[in-house]
Short mmCIF file of C-alpha atoms in Angstrom, two decimals:
data_model
loop_
_atom_site.label_atom_id
_atom_site.label_comp_id
_atom_site.label_asym_id
_atom_site.label_seq_id
_atom_site.Cartn_x
_atom_site.Cartn_y
_atom_site.Cartn_z
CA MET O 543 0.00 -0.46 0.00
CA ARG O 544 1.39 3.64 -0.93
CA PHE O 545 0.99 6.52 1.77
CA ARG O 546 1.42 9.94 0.34
CA PHE O 547 3.40 10.91 3.80
CA CYS O 548 5.82 8.62 2.47
CA GLY O 549 6.28 9.91 -1.35
CA ASP O 550 3.05 7.62 -2.80
CA LEU O 551 5.60 4.81 -1.88
CA ASP O 552 5.34 2.03 0.97
CA CYS O 553 5.64 2.57 4.49
CA PRO O 554 9.06 1.38 5.14
CA ASP O 555 9.20 -1.59 7.78
CA TRP O 556 10.75 -0.17 10.84
CA VAL O 557 8.01 2.57 10.87
CA LEU O 558 5.38 -0.11 10.96
CA ALA O 559 7.35 -1.79 13.58
CA GLU O 560 7.37 1.51 15.49
CA ILE O 561 3.91 2.38 15.44
CA ALA O 562 3.10 -0.47 18.21
CA THR O 563 5.19 1.37 20.29
CA LEU O 564 4.08 4.93 19.42
CA SER O 565 0.60 3.41 21.03
CA LYS O 566 1.99 2.71 24.16
CA ILE O 567 1.91 6.42 25.74
CA THR O 568 -0.83 8.09 25.90
CA SER O 569 -2.36 10.90 23.35
CA VAL O 570 -1.64 13.61 25.66
CA LYS O 571 1.83 12.25 26.24
CA MET O 572 2.47 11.86 22.31
CA LYS O 573 1.88 15.86 21.65
CA LEU O 574 4.33 16.04 23.55
CA LEU O 575 7.00 13.88 22.39
CA CYS O 576 6.30 15.58 18.99
CA ASN O 577 6.70 18.94 20.28
CA GLN O 578 9.93 17.88 20.91
CA VAL O 579 11.08 16.39 17.65
CA LEU O 580 9.21 19.30 15.88
CA ALA O 581 12.01 21.58 17.89
CA ASP O 582 14.77 19.44 16.90
CA LEU O 583 13.27 20.00 13.11
CA LEU O 584 13.25 23.54 13.34
CA GLY O 585 17.45 23.65 14.30
CA GLY O 586 16.44 23.60 17.89
CA SER O 587 17.72 20.14 20.37
CA ILE O 588 15.56 17.54 22.16
CA ASP O 589 14.76 18.31 25.88
CA TYR O 590 15.97 14.23 27.08
CA ASP O 591 15.24 14.97 30.57
CA LYS O 592 11.24 15.40 29.39
CA VAL O 593 11.40 12.90 26.78
CA ASN O 594 12.50 10.01 29.26
CA LYS O 595 9.76 11.72 32.05
CA ILE O 596 7.16 11.77 28.93
CA THR O 597 8.06 8.05 28.77
CA SER O 598 8.38 7.03 31.98
CA ASP O 599 5.10 5.91 32.37
CA ALA O 600 5.28 4.02 29.18
CA LYS O 601 8.04 2.18 30.38
CA TYR O 602 10.16 2.76 27.33
CA GLU O 603 13.96 1.07 27.45
CA THR O 604 16.50 3.32 25.79
CA GLY O 605 16.06 1.90 22.79
CA ASP O 606 12.42 2.69 22.48
CA VAL O 607 13.16 6.23 23.11
CA LYS O 608 15.43 6.44 20.17
CA ALA O 609 13.15 4.58 17.78
CA SER O 610 10.01 6.82 19.03
CA ILE O 611 11.80 9.61 18.29
CA ALA O 612 13.73 8.34 14.79
CA CYS O 613 9.71 7.13 13.85
CA LEU O 614 8.23 10.28 14.18
CA SER O 615 11.16 12.31 12.89
CA PHE O 616 10.88 10.33 9.89
CA ILE O 617 6.85 11.31 10.22
CA LEU O 618 7.09 14.61 10.57
CA SER O 619 9.83 15.49 8.23
CA SER O 620 8.18 13.37 5.13
CA ALA O 621 5.00 14.79 5.48
CA GLY O 622 6.14 18.19 6.13
CA LYS O 623 8.66 17.77 2.55
CA TYR O 624 5.90 15.99 0.68
CA GLY O 625 3.07 18.77 1.88
CA VAL O 626 0.88 16.61 3.32
CA ASP O 627 -2.45 18.01 5.12
CA SER O 628 -3.13 17.35 8.24
CA GLU O 629 -5.85 15.36 7.73
CA ALA O 630 -4.63 13.01 5.40
CA LEU O 631 -1.80 12.56 7.21
CA SER O 632 -4.05 11.28 10.42
CA ASN O 633 -5.84 9.04 7.93
CA GLU O 634 -2.71 7.48 6.59
CA LEU O 635 -1.68 6.97 10.11
CA GLN O 636 -4.59 4.84 11.06
CA GLN O 637 -4.48 2.77 8.18
CA LEU O 638 -0.72 2.33 9.50
CA GLY O 639 -2.47 0.81 13.32
CA LEU O 640 -2.06 4.51 15.15
CA PRO O 641 -4.86 5.42 17.40
CA LYS O 642 -7.14 7.81 16.32
CA GLU O 643 -7.00 10.05 19.68
CA HIS O 644 -3.02 9.77 18.57
CA SER O 645 -3.13 10.26 15.76
CA THR O 646 -5.18 13.71 16.17
CA SER O 647 -2.61 15.04 18.72
CA LEU O 648 0.37 14.30 15.99
CA CYS O 649 -1.23 16.01 13.14
CA LYS O 650 -2.31 18.40 15.78
CA SER O 651 0.79 19.55 16.24
CA TYR O 652 2.36 18.72 13.05
CA GLY O 653 -0.17 21.08 11.12
CA ASP O 654 1.08 23.84 13.44
CA LYS O 655 4.34 23.95 12.61
CA LEU O 656 3.79 22.95 9.03
CA VAL O 657 4.39 26.23 7.16
CA SER O 658 7.67 27.14 10.12
CA LEU O 659 8.64 23.28 9.05
CA GLN O 660 8.65 24.04 5.14
CA GLU O 661 10.78 26.77 5.81
CA GLU O 662 13.27 25.45 7.72
CA PHE O 663 13.65 23.03 4.78
CA ARG O 664 14.03 25.29 2.26
CA ARG O 665 16.77 26.97 4.46
CA GLN O 666 18.39 23.87 4.60
CA SER O 667 18.02 22.33 0.63
CA LEU O 668 20.84 22.75 -1.54
CA GLN O 669 21.60 26.10 -2.50
CA LEU O 670 24.08 27.38 -5.60
CA SER O 671 26.42 30.41 -4.76
CA SER O 672 25.60 33.51 -5.89
CA VAL O 673 27.24 36.24 -8.05
CA GLU O 674 27.62 39.55 -6.24
CA ALA O 675 29.68 41.49 -8.24
CA VAL O 676 30.83 41.55 -12.09
CA GLU O 677 34.28 43.08 -13.27
CA TRP O 678 35.57 42.51 -17.18
CA ARG O 679 37.81 43.97 -20.03
CA VAL O 680 37.50 43.53 -23.94
CA ASP O 681 40.81 43.24 -25.12
CA TYR O 682 41.83 42.74 -28.65
CA VAL O 683 45.47 40.50 -29.33
CA LEU O 684 47.24 41.88 -32.37
CA SER O 685 50.60 39.10 -31.90
CA SER O 686 52.06 37.34 -29.08
CA SER O 687 55.60 35.71 -28.55
CA HIS O 688 53.94 31.87 -29.68
CA LEU O 689 52.40 34.04 -32.77
CA LYS O 690 52.88 37.62 -35.48
CA ASP O 691 49.46 37.68 -35.88
CA VAL O 692 46.50 36.90 -34.10
CA CYS O 693 43.88 39.69 -34.20
CA GLU O 694 41.92 38.40 -32.11
CA SER O 695 39.59 40.04 -28.98
CA CYS O 696 39.24 38.24 -25.51
CA VAL O 697 37.39 38.78 -22.76
CA GLN O 698 38.65 39.17 -19.31
CA LEU O 699 36.40 38.31 -16.46
CA ARG O 700 36.32 38.68 -12.79
CA LEU O 701 33.39 37.43 -10.85
CA ALA O 702 32.70 37.95 -7.12
CA ILE O 703 30.58 35.05 -5.89
CA ARG O 704 29.23 34.84 -2.55
CA ASN O 705 29.46 31.26 -0.76
CA LYS O 706 26.54 30.24 0.81
CA ASP O 707 27.96 27.84 3.08
CA THR O 708 30.76 29.79 4.88
CA GLN O 709 29.72 33.58 3.30
CA ASN O 710 32.73 34.06 2.30
CA LEU O 711 33.53 36.61 -0.22
CA GLU O 712 35.53 34.55 -3.58
CA HIS O 713 37.08 35.53 -6.68
CA LEU O 714 37.02 34.27 -9.93
CA SER O 715 39.35 35.14 -12.69
CA PHE O 716 38.86 33.79 -16.39
CA THR O 717 39.87 34.13 -20.02
CA LEU O 718 37.49 33.73 -22.72
CA THR O 719 38.09 34.06 -26.83
CA ALA O 720 34.95 36.11 -28.23
CA ASP O 721 33.00 33.18 -30.03
CA LYS O 722 33.17 31.50 -26.18
CA PHE O 723 32.05 34.41 -24.43
CA ARG O 724 29.25 34.64 -26.95
CA VAL O 725 28.06 31.36 -26.34
CA PHE O 726 28.44 32.03 -22.58
CA LEU O 727 26.49 35.08 -22.71
CA HIS O 728 23.33 33.66 -25.49
CA GLY O 729 23.95 29.43 -24.70
CA ASN O 730 24.26 29.42 -20.79
CA THR O 731 20.61 29.98 -18.86
CA THR O 732 22.42 30.24 -15.41
CA LEU O 733 23.12 33.87 -16.88
CA SER O 734 19.89 34.66 -15.05
CA ILE O 735 21.33 34.86 -11.59
CA LEU O 736 23.91 37.40 -13.41
CA ASP O 737 23.50 41.27 -13.54
CA LYS O 738 22.22 41.50 -16.78
CA ASN O 739 23.42 45.34 -17.76
CA ILE O 740 26.89 44.64 -16.96
CA PHE O 741 26.70 41.70 -19.96
CA ASP O 742 24.53 43.73 -21.89
CA LYS O 743 27.00 46.87 -22.29
CA LEU O 744 29.96 44.40 -22.49
CA ALA O 745 28.30 42.24 -25.41
CA PHE O 746 27.66 45.81 -27.27
CA VAL O 747 31.53 46.78 -27.07
CA MET O 748 32.23 43.51 -28.31
CA TRP O 749 29.35 44.06 -31.39
CA TYR O 750 31.74 47.78 -31.10
CA ARG O 751 34.81 46.45 -31.31
CA ASP O 752 33.61 44.07 -35.08
CA VAL O 753 32.48 46.77 -36.67
CA ASN O 754 35.08 49.80 -35.94
CA CYS O 755 36.52 49.70 -32.56
CA LEU O 756 40.17 48.74 -33.05
CA CYS O 757 42.30 51.07 -35.68
CA LYS O 758 46.37 52.06 -35.37
CA ASN O 759 46.76 55.23 -34.93
CA ASN O 760 50.96 56.58 -35.04
CA GLN O 761 51.24 53.00 -34.07
CA LYS O 762 48.76 53.23 -31.12
CA LEU O 763 45.91 50.60 -30.47
CA TYR O 764 42.65 52.22 -28.82
CA SER O 765 40.62 48.96 -27.27
CA VAL O 766 37.02 50.03 -25.17
CA SER O 767 37.43 48.82 -21.96
CA LEU O 768 34.82 48.60 -18.66
CA ILE O 769 36.28 48.14 -15.57
CA LYS O 770 32.55 48.07 -13.45
CA PRO O 771 31.40 50.75 -13.00
CA ALA O 772 32.59 53.57 -15.77
CA LEU O 773 33.54 52.56 -19.55
CA SER O 774 36.62 54.10 -20.70
CA LEU O 775 38.98 54.46 -23.30
CA SER O 776 42.51 53.68 -22.92
CA SER O 777 45.38 53.56 -25.27
CA ASN O 778 48.23 50.94 -25.02
CA GLN O 779 51.67 51.34 -26.83
CA THR O 780 51.89 48.51 -29.25
#
């Protein structure tokens, strides 16, 4: 049988085994135990002294306490992950053999914290590093020590990247040819995270260079360059 809180899969055997253990405590203490597990899922911690008092009447052993907490943690986190509402979760738990009063108490605590639980899961989910700033420059290479005639433009990029795990700002520098830059700009859907205004200006400079950006005048090479945020003309001796 498939259950929504298990992602439309069969319920794990170990969870089925612990349903009987959870049935030994009263519905009131079930709610108190759920509150402890929810606090742990929301970034807090479990007060095991309180847990031992809650489960003392049922004569839980240490293994039973740990298994009950693991079972509740699985049920609550999986239900929140798959967006199962309280009523549907209660019905499914009753189908697994959990008494109605216990299911109602569990789902009452779950329903009160569902929004907070899902927000916490989103916060803990995988996140990519974000680009904070972009610096770039367009160069035109006439020749090099390896090739006499190069006559090729290239783009120097320097990205300031915010690491999501450490929150540190890291810098990444690299060089692209004109063709690779066009692929980078137009053929990569992940560029939505970058500053589109800057890259639009950079694309214009590349186009302007293709038309009439570079010229030789008195053996001087003029090239358009931009180091955020100002656009300027720079002159370099050839």
